[in-house]
């Protein structure tokens, strides 16, 4: 009666007999007479009813209609009664244990009803998450008290309980397996059985509930699991994958202190949040206020159960990827929760961090994805202090270092997760980076470089992913989120901003979202390395290029009119098709992208057209662009005619064409940062302002008046020096004037300020830009030009105030106002040559160096550089073809002397070593600039071209790098003839691995571009350029000062040929390359006709044919015989008229013995190196800086040796033997560099310096490939 009637009546506190009911309850607890229940014959049923009634009472399932809760005394007495029964009973019914343990699952958010663990329960709807428990229910507390009060009894019962469930599930599974196994054919292998057979869904559901219960029992009463944990450890070694997986997941959560309520919500890593998060924020410790989900481990699991802990750690080598992935998640939770709050020793934490790093490099992509997501579950503080403890992004084998490597993972889903997470981490850490937090800087600063560096993979999927990461993580569109509020605040109608709410006294009106965003952009650029910075600026150039194409596409879409056209239907469709094809080829899945653009054109949504134009227009401010993108996205989502996945193609296109970075809203803030002193972002602001002025001066329109006012205030004079930031403002103003001359002020004050800059500007570039502004924007150009020339030459003395600025002004006047400047040509030439170039103002010290580099340019060197530019600009601006040779001949002589004599121009040969390297580089660059015009290019003979090409092997890296960068810029913009393609191949022996690799990448990219140009039929013969260059390369090598016909030398020269073949040769063009090599053997040298050079050509022809054949064998390709003959450049080669002699030469093998074996070995080793380079990213340890200097000593690579004194009598040497320096034929004043650093011999071949016009090279190019070099190409530097 007590159990079935009186005690259940306690559920209704309003019952008239409630006091009597309470008395009965207290008496049973105090007197302990309930123990007599164990002596009754039907005690098991009554005990079960008693436990069920008590737990139901506390759970509220029998609550009265009034909803009145039971008192705490009731809970206390009921708990005491149940403890007495557990303690005094010899055994408890299984149903009782089931009822007790079921209480621990009441906090499981995925279960809505209580009851037995074995009962089916309903999952909680995700939308009801707000209804989750926030504290432990009374029934849970009662079960917890019972287990903790009677640990030994409950441990025994629970051990048997779990054992029965696991055995039942395993037995049922085994029985089903045996039944099914008999049905399988005998030829079914074991692997198929493992995949096909296993526990049913019902079995797995029961097992999951049991393991979920273990998690909560560890948190509530770990003592009762003393016999269960060993069973769980045994599961880790079970054959059944499902059991191992459940055990791995359960142990990971148990060690982390995560219970049935699940893990706490992951930290919010919002890259668009502002104000920025603080690394050591006191609020981080109180983020999780829910006691149910807060990780809590009552004991250090690793110390209480060390064997089970070690068994768990060994699962990192499990053969199942699913288990390794689950294990990875587990150890990440252990690290994030510090083992449930009990803490980890330094050794334990370091081991787990290293294991997490290993999982990021696991062979299975699912494990790698799980590892990346595991890292994403850490907050910023833990990422820096825990994961960053063994190293940051640039540290190999660290968690963040391996994570950074995953951005280049071969699987797209892995690199997508990794790149997105890295970008998010950097965005969240931007506040610490700006604040100068050393820990954050050392660990996360290189993240943008790692992300942008993936652009060089030339993978279109990665390029598309890069767009999303840049504009969704690094620089989110909605950053800072309070922009709209800030805008209202400026008008006095808004609420307090987030910063105001955070800091209390901060004036909300002072918040400038454009400045905040600009600061983040500048921070991003500041932290980039040189390669990544090239990508960043190239992306801005790509935005302008694609914007032009999209503008044309929109125009054609309007003409297309949704497919309904009145006239010119074929022409419109053809043009639209070309534009769509041009856009689609730079996106992954070009076919799908092309279909989407056609569907968008057929939709004919004029509002969408206008929104895209808003995104593209340089006049749009940032808010307009972002609102246009959001409206466009919403419009396409709501459109009934738009395909479902249309936005998947159009959103990346909008990211690429929208003015999101170089935006007019950012220019004022950039200018403000550029004028700040002692700000770490100042230099970056100057750099970005220069690039904006070059690429998109349109965005400066709103600020041009401010720039001009600033320049007027900063105008220098004889006593006042202008601000250092004035140069960038002058350049920006000059670039703007080139397109919008009418917008430039023409008042007298501004003109006078520009004249002051032209005469006194410092540095001298300020004078150059000031002259440009005057000559473009002024209405009195001729008068001002004459006035400036007179002021520049009047009483010119070397070393006088502003003399370098006057030289720069004369240089620009000579280019932009040649007619007025040439009126004083004699005086200008005297100043440039006699007073500057041929004068040695700085005495030569007793240093042993004869040729060196310096990052700083002194006044004398700067003056000589501007003097050279004066001479060259006079040639560039000369328009009379009849007198061009007379003007250009002396200039070419000066440039050639500087190139041949390593920058020495003084008759006394006592120039400073740092001046010589700088002048040689400038002379080479000026030669390239002159050759960008067809008329002056024709004056550079093949002899002089060969001398110019050898600058690529200058002893100083900065010279080689600077020369190559300018060469690539001009070639990529199609300003140089195709003969200049030969020069990059001289970098085959480049000791700087990074420069050599970059050169190879550029050549390969250029070759692919030319082939694509041919395939698209824009230029049918473009694909022949790189092949026809091979003949020019052999001619260049035949005249190389290091050439000799010995075995070792020829094998060395094979490296040049291989350096050509690797990036350019394909199975399709190898036959043509081989044919061109054969044709060279049928000719004589036309540059310096002699038997020596003829023999050199024939030797190199045989060497090239041999190398191509070995290259063919390694690749398993096949060389086909080509009909006809390839025409070789007549300026380099002449035909052998005597047929018998030609036949004799063709049948003779000119290669000495031993060359074939050496070439074969070299080809095979180069292929191995190329394959390993493709698998493993090259080391970036020797990246050069902005000016090309090495940051560390270059590795010892095969480099060219000094030449012998005679190319015809050189003795054979053993392969790979060290080479001794050879004597030089040139004058002793040229530098002698160590053999390990030597790039080329100092010996100069004899040749006539004055023979500037001995051939028509353009005709040769047209004979080989007609119509090439008629395109505009964007190189990796972002320059057209």
PDB file of N, CA and C in Angstrom, residues 497-573:
ATOM      1  N   UNK A 497      27.383  53.090 -31.369  1.00  0.00           N
ATOM      2  CA  UNK A 497      28.035  52.031 -32.136  1.00  0.00           C
ATOM      3  C   UNK A 497      28.561  50.965 -31.204  1.00  0.00           C
ATOM      4  N   UNK A 498      29.036  49.884 -31.822  1.00  0.00           N
ATOM      5  CA  UNK A 498      29.582  48.793 -31.028  1.00  0.00           C
ATOM      6  C   UNK A 498      30.816  49.232 -30.264  1.00  0.00           C
ATOM      7  N   UNK A 499      31.624  50.059 -30.910  1.00  0.00           N
ATOM      8  CA  UNK A 499      32.828  50.524 -30.224  1.00  0.00           C
ATOM      9  C   UNK A 499      32.451  51.419 -29.055  1.00  0.00           C
ATOM     10  N   UNK A 500      31.428  52.222 -29.273  1.00  0.00           N
ATOM     11  CA  UNK A 500      30.984  53.083 -28.181  1.00  0.00           C
ATOM     12  C   UNK A 500      30.443  52.268 -27.030  1.00  0.00           C
ATOM     13  N   UNK A 501      29.729  51.184 -27.366  1.00  0.00           N
ATOM     14  CA  UNK A 501      29.197  50.337 -26.314  1.00  0.00           C
ATOM     15  C   UNK A 501      30.295  49.624 -25.567  1.00  0.00           C
ATOM     16  N   UNK A 502      31.368  49.323 -26.287  1.00  0.00           N
ATOM     17  CA  UNK A 502      32.464  48.588 -25.662  1.00  0.00           C
ATOM     18  C   UNK A 502      33.329  49.489 -24.797  1.00  0.00           C
ATOM     19  N   UNK A 503      33.645  50.626 -25.315  1.00  0.00           N
ATOM     20  CA  UNK A 503      34.596  51.486 -24.627  1.00  0.00           C
ATOM     21  C   UNK A 503      33.932  52.565 -23.773  1.00  0.00           C
ATOM     22  N   UNK A 504      32.655  52.682 -23.875  1.00  0.00           N
ATOM     23  CA  UNK A 504      31.943  53.604 -23.005  1.00  0.00           C
ATOM     24  C   UNK A 504      32.032  55.035 -23.452  1.00  0.00           C
ATOM     25  N   UNK A 505      33.201  55.645 -23.326  1.00  0.00           N
ATOM     26  CA  UNK A 505      33.341  57.081 -23.572  1.00  0.00           C
ATOM     27  C   UNK A 505      33.757  57.403 -24.999  1.00  0.00           C
ATOM     28  N   UNK A 506      33.876  56.388 -25.865  1.00  0.00           N
ATOM     29  CA  UNK A 506      34.310  56.649 -27.232  1.00  0.00           C
ATOM     30  C   UNK A 506      33.230  57.422 -27.972  1.00  0.00           C
ATOM     31  N   UNK A 507      33.618  58.442 -28.661  1.00  0.00           N
ATOM     32  CA  UNK A 507      32.680  59.246 -29.428  1.00  0.00           C
ATOM     33  C   UNK A 507      32.286  58.466 -30.671  1.00  0.00           C
ATOM     34  N   UNK A 508      31.024  58.122 -30.769  1.00  0.00           N
ATOM     35  CA  UNK A 508      30.559  57.313 -31.895  1.00  0.00           C
ATOM     36  C   UNK A 508      30.745  58.028 -33.220  1.00  0.00           C
ATOM     37  N   UNK A 509      30.658  59.350 -33.209  1.00  0.00           N
ATOM     38  CA  UNK A 509      30.790  60.081 -34.462  1.00  0.00           C
ATOM     39  C   UNK A 509      32.212  60.012 -35.002  1.00  0.00           C
ATOM     40  N   UNK A 510      33.170  59.639 -34.130  1.00  0.00           N
ATOM     41  CA  UNK A 510      34.558  59.553 -34.587  1.00  0.00           C
ATOM     42  C   UNK A 510      34.847  58.260 -35.336  1.00  0.00           C
ATOM     43  N   UNK A 511      33.917  57.312 -35.303  1.00  0.00           N
ATOM     44  CA  UNK A 511      34.132  56.032 -35.982  1.00  0.00           C
ATOM     45  C   UNK A 511      33.979  56.232 -37.479  1.00  0.00           C
ATOM     46  N   UNK A 512      35.012  55.868 -38.218  1.00  0.00           N
ATOM     47  CA  UNK A 512      35.005  55.995 -39.674  1.00  0.00           C
ATOM     48  C   UNK A 512      35.155  54.601 -40.272  1.00  0.00           C
ATOM     49  N   UNK A 513      34.068  54.002 -40.735  1.00  0.00           N
ATOM     50  CA  UNK A 513      34.171  52.634 -41.250  1.00  0.00           C
ATOM     51  C   UNK A 513      35.131  52.506 -42.419  1.00  0.00           C
ATOM     52  N   UNK A 514      35.208  53.515 -43.268  1.00  0.00           N
ATOM     53  CA  UNK A 514      36.132  53.448 -44.405  1.00  0.00           C
ATOM     54  C   UNK A 514      37.585  53.421 -43.937  1.00  0.00           C
ATOM     55  N   UNK A 515      37.879  54.188 -42.902  1.00  0.00           N
ATOM     56  CA  UNK A 515      39.232  54.192 -42.374  1.00  0.00           C
ATOM     57  C   UNK A 515      39.559  52.859 -41.700  1.00  0.00           C
ATOM     58  N   UNK A 516      38.594  52.304 -40.981  1.00  0.00           N
ATOM     59  CA  UNK A 516      38.804  51.007 -40.326  1.00  0.00           C
ATOM     60  C   UNK A 516      39.071  49.927 -41.365  1.00  0.00           C
ATOM     61  N   UNK A 517      38.290  49.950 -42.425  1.00  0.00           N
ATOM     62  CA  UNK A 517      38.469  48.950 -43.481  1.00  0.00           C
ATOM     63  C   UNK A 517      39.795  49.163 -44.206  1.00  0.00           C
ATOM     64  N   UNK A 518      40.142  50.394 -44.469  1.00  0.00           N
ATOM     65  CA  UNK A 518      41.414  50.685 -45.133  1.00  0.00           C
ATOM     66  C   UNK A 518      42.585  50.233 -44.278  1.00  0.00           C
ATOM     67  N   UNK A 519      42.475  50.433 -42.983  1.00  0.00           N
ATOM     68  CA  UNK A 519      43.532  49.992 -42.077  1.00  0.00           C
ATOM     69  C   UNK A 519      43.744  48.485 -42.191  1.00  0.00           C
ATOM     70  N   UNK A 520      42.645  47.758 -42.317  1.00  0.00           N
ATOM     71  CA  UNK A 520      42.771  46.294 -42.450  1.00  0.00           C
ATOM     72  C   UNK A 520      43.379  45.917 -43.791  1.00  0.00           C
ATOM     73  N   UNK A 521      43.013  46.612 -44.842  1.00  0.00           N
ATOM     74  CA  UNK A 521      43.616  46.343 -46.152  1.00  0.00           C
ATOM     75  C   UNK A 521      45.115  46.603 -46.113  1.00  0.00           C
ATOM     76  N   UNK A 522      45.503  47.719 -45.519  1.00  0.00           N
ATOM     77  CA  UNK A 522      46.931  48.042 -45.421  1.00  0.00           C
ATOM     78  C   UNK A 522      47.667  47.022 -44.560  1.00  0.00           C
ATOM     79  N   UNK A 523      47.030  46.568 -43.492  1.00  0.00           N
ATOM     80  CA  UNK A 523      47.637  45.532 -42.654  1.00  0.00           C
ATOM     81  C   UNK A 523      47.858  44.257 -43.468  1.00  0.00           C
ATOM     82  N   UNK A 524      46.881  43.890 -44.259  1.00  0.00           N
ATOM     83  CA  UNK A 524      47.006  42.700 -45.102  1.00  0.00           C
ATOM     84  C   UNK A 524      48.188  42.819 -46.045  1.00  0.00           C
ATOM     85  N   UNK A 525      48.300  43.951 -46.728  1.00  0.00           N
ATOM     86  CA  UNK A 525      49.377  44.136 -47.700  1.00  0.00           C
ATOM     87  C   UNK A 525      50.733  44.220 -47.004  1.00  0.00           C
ATOM     88  N   UNK A 526      50.761  44.855 -45.845  1.00  0.00           N
ATOM     89  CA  UNK A 526      52.034  45.006 -45.124  1.00  0.00           C
ATOM     90  C   UNK A 526      52.625  43.653 -44.744  1.00  0.00           C
ATOM     91  N   UNK A 527      51.787  42.703 -44.416  1.00  0.00           N
ATOM     92  CA  UNK A 527      52.268  41.406 -43.949  1.00  0.00           C
ATOM     93  C   UNK A 527      52.595  40.442 -45.084  1.00  0.00           C
ATOM     94  N   UNK A 528      52.373  40.843 -46.328  1.00  0.00           N
ATOM     95  CA  UNK A 528      52.629  39.948 -47.452  1.00  0.00           C
ATOM     96  C   UNK A 528      54.113  39.882 -47.777  1.00  0.00           C
ATOM     97  N   UNK A 529      54.564  38.687 -48.201  1.00  0.00           N
ATOM     98  CA  UNK A 529      55.918  38.595 -48.718  1.00  0.00           C
ATOM     99  C   UNK A 529      55.910  39.047 -50.178  1.00  0.00           C
ATOM    100  N   UNK A 530      57.057  39.013 -50.812  1.00  0.00           N
ATOM    101  CA  UNK A 530      57.157  39.586 -52.159  1.00  0.00           C
ATOM    102  C   UNK A 530      56.293  38.842 -53.173  1.00  0.00           C
ATOM    103  N   UNK A 531      56.300  37.511 -53.119  1.00  0.00           N
ATOM    104  CA  UNK A 531      55.500  36.740 -54.068  1.00  0.00           C
ATOM    105  C   UNK A 531      54.003  37.024 -53.877  1.00  0.00           C
ATOM    106  N   UNK A 532      53.576  36.996 -52.638  1.00  0.00           N
ATOM    107  CA  UNK A 532      52.154  37.239 -52.364  1.00  0.00           C
ATOM    108  C   UNK A 532      51.768  38.673 -52.713  1.00  0.00           C
ATOM    109  N   UNK A 533      52.684  39.594 -52.516  1.00  0.00           N
ATOM    110  CA  UNK A 533      52.384  40.985 -52.847  1.00  0.00           C
ATOM    111  C   UNK A 533      52.192  41.143 -54.359  1.00  0.00           C
ATOM    112  N   UNK A 534      52.971  40.397 -55.121  1.00  0.00           N
ATOM    113  CA  UNK A 534      52.766  40.409 -56.572  1.00  0.00           C
ATOM    114  C   UNK A 534      51.358  39.934 -56.914  1.00  0.00           C
ATOM    115  N   UNK A 535      50.915  38.890 -56.222  1.00  0.00           N
ATOM    116  CA  UNK A 535      49.572  38.365 -56.477  1.00  0.00           C
ATOM    117  C   UNK A 535      48.521  39.407 -56.123  1.00  0.00           C
ATOM    118  N   UNK A 536      48.688  40.059 -54.980  1.00  0.00           N
ATOM    119  CA  UNK A 536      47.700  41.047 -54.551  1.00  0.00           C
ATOM    120  C   UNK A 536      47.549  42.150 -55.593  1.00  0.00           C
ATOM    121  N   UNK A 537      48.659  42.680 -56.047  1.00  0.00           N
ATOM    122  CA  UNK A 537      48.570  43.756 -57.033  1.00  0.00           C
ATOM    123  C   UNK A 537      48.136  43.227 -58.401  1.00  0.00           C
ATOM    124  N   UNK A 538      48.485  41.962 -58.701  1.00  0.00           N
ATOM    125  CA  UNK A 538      48.006  41.366 -59.952  1.00  0.00           C
ATOM    126  C   UNK A 538      46.490  41.205 -59.930  1.00  0.00           C
ATOM    127  N   UNK A 539      45.931  40.898 -58.768  1.00  0.00           N
ATOM    128  CA  UNK A 539      44.474  40.773 -58.659  1.00  0.00           C
ATOM    129  C   UNK A 539      43.786  42.103 -58.922  1.00  0.00           C
ATOM    130  N   UNK A 540      44.427  43.197 -58.523  1.00  0.00           N
ATOM    131  CA  UNK A 540      43.842  44.512 -58.812  1.00  0.00           C
ATOM    132  C   UNK A 540      43.903  44.800 -60.310  1.00  0.00           C
ATOM    133  N   UNK A 541      44.998  44.386 -60.938  1.00  0.00           N
ATOM    134  CA  UNK A 541      45.079  44.529 -62.383  1.00  0.00           C
ATOM    135  C   UNK A 541      44.063  43.652 -63.097  1.00  0.00           C
ATOM    136  N   UNK A 542      43.865  42.434 -62.571  1.00  0.00           N
ATOM    137  CA  UNK A 542      42.857  41.536 -63.164  1.00  0.00           C
ATOM    138  C   UNK A 542      41.463  42.128 -63.036  1.00  0.00           C
ATOM    139  N   UNK A 543      41.205  42.806 -61.918  1.00  0.00           N
ATOM    140  CA  UNK A 543      39.891  43.419 -61.735  1.00  0.00           C
ATOM    141  C   UNK A 543      39.606  44.435 -62.838  1.00  0.00           C
ATOM    142  N   UNK A 544      40.602  45.232 -63.190  1.00  0.00           N
ATOM    143  CA  UNK A 544      40.405  46.231 -64.239  1.00  0.00           C
ATOM    144  C   UNK A 544      40.207  45.571 -65.592  1.00  0.00           C
ATOM    145  N   UNK A 545      40.999  44.526 -65.857  1.00  0.00           N
ATOM    146  CA  UNK A 545      40.893  43.856 -67.155  1.00  0.00           C
ATOM    147  C   UNK A 545      39.528  43.181 -67.314  1.00  0.00           C
ATOM    148  N   UNK A 546      39.095  42.445 -66.280  1.00  0.00           N
ATOM    149  CA  UNK A 546      37.806  41.765 -66.369  1.00  0.00           C
ATOM    150  C   UNK A 546      36.652  42.761 -66.363  1.00  0.00           C
ATOM    151  N   UNK A 547      36.837  43.880 -65.673  1.00  0.00           N
ATOM    152  CA  UNK A 547      35.779  44.896 -65.657  1.00  0.00           C
ATOM    153  C   UNK A 547      35.504  45.412 -67.066  1.00  0.00           C
ATOM    154  N   UNK A 548      36.565  45.581 -67.858  1.00  0.00           N
ATOM    155  CA  UNK A 548      36.368  46.020 -69.243  1.00  0.00           C
ATOM    156  C   UNK A 548      35.606  44.972 -70.050  1.00  0.00           C
ATOM    157  N   UNK A 549      35.940  43.699 -69.823  1.00  0.00           N
ATOM    158  CA  UNK A 549      35.252  42.633 -70.563  1.00  0.00           C
ATOM    159  C   UNK A 549      33.794  42.548 -70.140  1.00  0.00           C
ATOM    160  N   UNK A 550      33.526  42.645 -68.839  1.00  0.00           N
ATOM    161  CA  UNK A 550      32.149  42.558 -68.358  1.00  0.00           C
ATOM    162  C   UNK A 550      31.335  43.760 -68.836  1.00  0.00           C
ATOM    163  N   UNK A 551      31.960  44.920 -68.901  1.00  0.00           N
ATOM    164  CA  UNK A 551      31.259  46.094 -69.425  1.00  0.00           C
ATOM    165  C   UNK A 551      30.819  45.854 -70.868  1.00  0.00           C
ATOM    166  N   UNK A 552      31.735  45.290 -71.664  1.00  0.00           N
ATOM    167  CA  UNK A 552      31.379  44.957 -73.052  1.00  0.00           C
ATOM    168  C   UNK A 552      30.301  43.875 -73.095  1.00  0.00           C
ATOM    169  N   UNK A 553      30.388  42.913 -72.172  1.00  0.00           N
ATOM    170  CA  UNK A 553      29.387  41.838 -72.115  1.00  0.00           C
ATOM    171  C   UNK A 553      28.006  42.402 -71.810  1.00  0.00           C
ATOM    172  N   UNK A 554      27.912  43.330 -70.876  1.00  0.00           N
ATOM    173  CA  UNK A 554      26.625  43.923 -70.540  1.00  0.00           C
ATOM    174  C   UNK A 554      26.056  44.712 -71.714  1.00  0.00           C
ATOM    175  N   UNK A 555      26.941  45.386 -72.429  1.00  0.00           N
ATOM    176  CA  UNK A 555      26.478  46.133 -73.593  1.00  0.00           C
ATOM    177  C   UNK A 555      25.895  45.197 -74.640  1.00  0.00           C
ATOM    178  N   UNK A 556      26.575  44.077 -74.858  1.00  0.00           N
ATOM    179  CA  UNK A 556      26.084  43.103 -75.833  1.00  0.00           C
ATOM    180  C   UNK A 556      24.807  42.415 -75.333  1.00  0.00           C
ATOM    181  N   UNK A 557      24.690  42.242 -74.012  1.00  0.00           N
ATOM    182  CA  UNK A 557      23.458  41.657 -73.475  1.00  0.00           C
ATOM    183  C   UNK A 557      22.259  42.550 -73.772  1.00  0.00           C
ATOM    184  N   UNK A 558      22.460  43.846 -73.667  1.00  0.00           N
ATOM    185  CA  UNK A 558      21.369  44.762 -73.980  1.00  0.00           C
ATOM    186  C   UNK A 558      21.022  44.709 -75.461  1.00  0.00           C
ATOM    187  N   UNK A 559      22.051  44.582 -76.286  1.00  0.00           N
ATOM    188  CA  UNK A 559      21.795  44.453 -77.719  1.00  0.00           C
ATOM    189  C   UNK A 559      21.142  43.105 -78.042  1.00  0.00           C
ATOM    190  N   UNK A 560      21.518  42.093 -77.280  1.00  0.00           N
ATOM    191  CA  UNK A 560      20.949  40.749 -77.477  1.00  0.00           C
ATOM    192  C   UNK A 560      19.461  40.734 -77.145  1.00  0.00           C
ATOM    193  N   UNK A 561      19.060  41.551 -76.150  1.00  0.00           N
ATOM    194  CA  UNK A 561      17.643  41.780 -75.838  1.00  0.00           C
ATOM    195  C   UNK A 561      16.903  40.479 -75.536  1.00  0.00           C
ATOM    196  N   UNK A 562      17.567  39.617 -74.756  1.00  0.00           N
ATOM    197  CA  UNK A 562      16.904  38.375 -74.386  1.00  0.00           C
ATOM    198  C   UNK A 562      16.703  37.412 -75.538  1.00  0.00           C
ATOM    199  N   UNK A 563      17.425  37.623 -76.632  1.00  0.00           N
ATOM    200  CA  UNK A 563      17.305  36.743 -77.797  1.00  0.00           C
ATOM    201  C   UNK A 563      16.428  37.306 -78.898  1.00  0.00           C
ATOM    202  N   UNK A 564      15.829  38.486 -78.688  1.00  0.00           N
ATOM    203  CA  UNK A 564      14.959  39.107 -79.689  1.00  0.00           C
ATOM    204  C   UNK A 564      15.680  40.308 -80.272  1.00  0.00           C
ATOM    205  N   UNK A 565      16.160  40.186 -81.502  1.00  0.00           N
ATOM    206  CA  UNK A 565      16.946  41.248 -82.141  1.00  0.00           C
ATOM    207  C   UNK A 565      16.330  41.607 -83.483  1.00  0.00           C
ATOM    208  N   UNK A 566      16.346  42.883 -83.770  1.00  0.00           N
ATOM    209  CA  UNK A 566      15.776  43.353 -85.040  1.00  0.00           C
ATOM    210  C   UNK A 566      16.798  43.292 -86.168  1.00  0.00           C
ATOM    211  N   UNK A 567      18.070  43.503 -85.841  1.00  0.00           N
ATOM    212  CA  UNK A 567      19.098  43.520 -86.878  1.00  0.00           C
ATOM    213  C   UNK A 567      20.427  43.083 -86.283  1.00  0.00           C
ATOM    214  N   UNK A 568      21.352  42.755 -87.171  1.00  0.00           N
ATOM    215  CA  UNK A 568      22.717  42.333 -86.807  1.00  0.00           C
ATOM    216  C   UNK A 568      22.703  41.173 -85.809  1.00  0.00           C
ATOM    217  N   UNK A 569      21.778  40.259 -85.985  1.00  0.00           N
ATOM    218  CA  UNK A 569      21.643  39.160 -85.032  1.00  0.00           C
ATOM    219  C   UNK A 569      22.902  38.302 -84.994  1.00  0.00           C
ATOM    220  N   UNK A 570      23.411  37.949 -86.142  1.00  0.00           N
ATOM    221  CA  UNK A 570      24.599  37.085 -86.195  1.00  0.00           C
ATOM    222  C   UNK A 570      25.818  37.765 -85.579  1.00  0.00           C
ATOM    223  N   UNK A 571      25.993  39.041 -85.900  1.00  0.00           N
ATOM    224  CA  UNK A 571      27.141  39.774 -85.368  1.00  0.00           C
ATOM    225  C   UNK A 571      27.072  39.897 -83.844  1.00  0.00           C
ATOM    226  N   UNK A 572      25.885  40.188 -83.339  1.00  0.00           N
ATOM    227  CA  UNK A 572      25.720  40.337 -81.879  1.00  0.00           C
ATOM    228  C   UNK A 572      25.986  39.013 -81.177  1.00  0.00           C
ATOM    229  N   UNK A 573      25.446  37.922 -81.700  1.00  0.00           N
ATOM    230  CA  UNK A 573      25.647  36.613 -81.084  1.00  0.00           C
ATOM    231  C   UNK A 573      27.119  36.194 -81.140  1.00  0.00           C
TER     232      UNK A 573
END
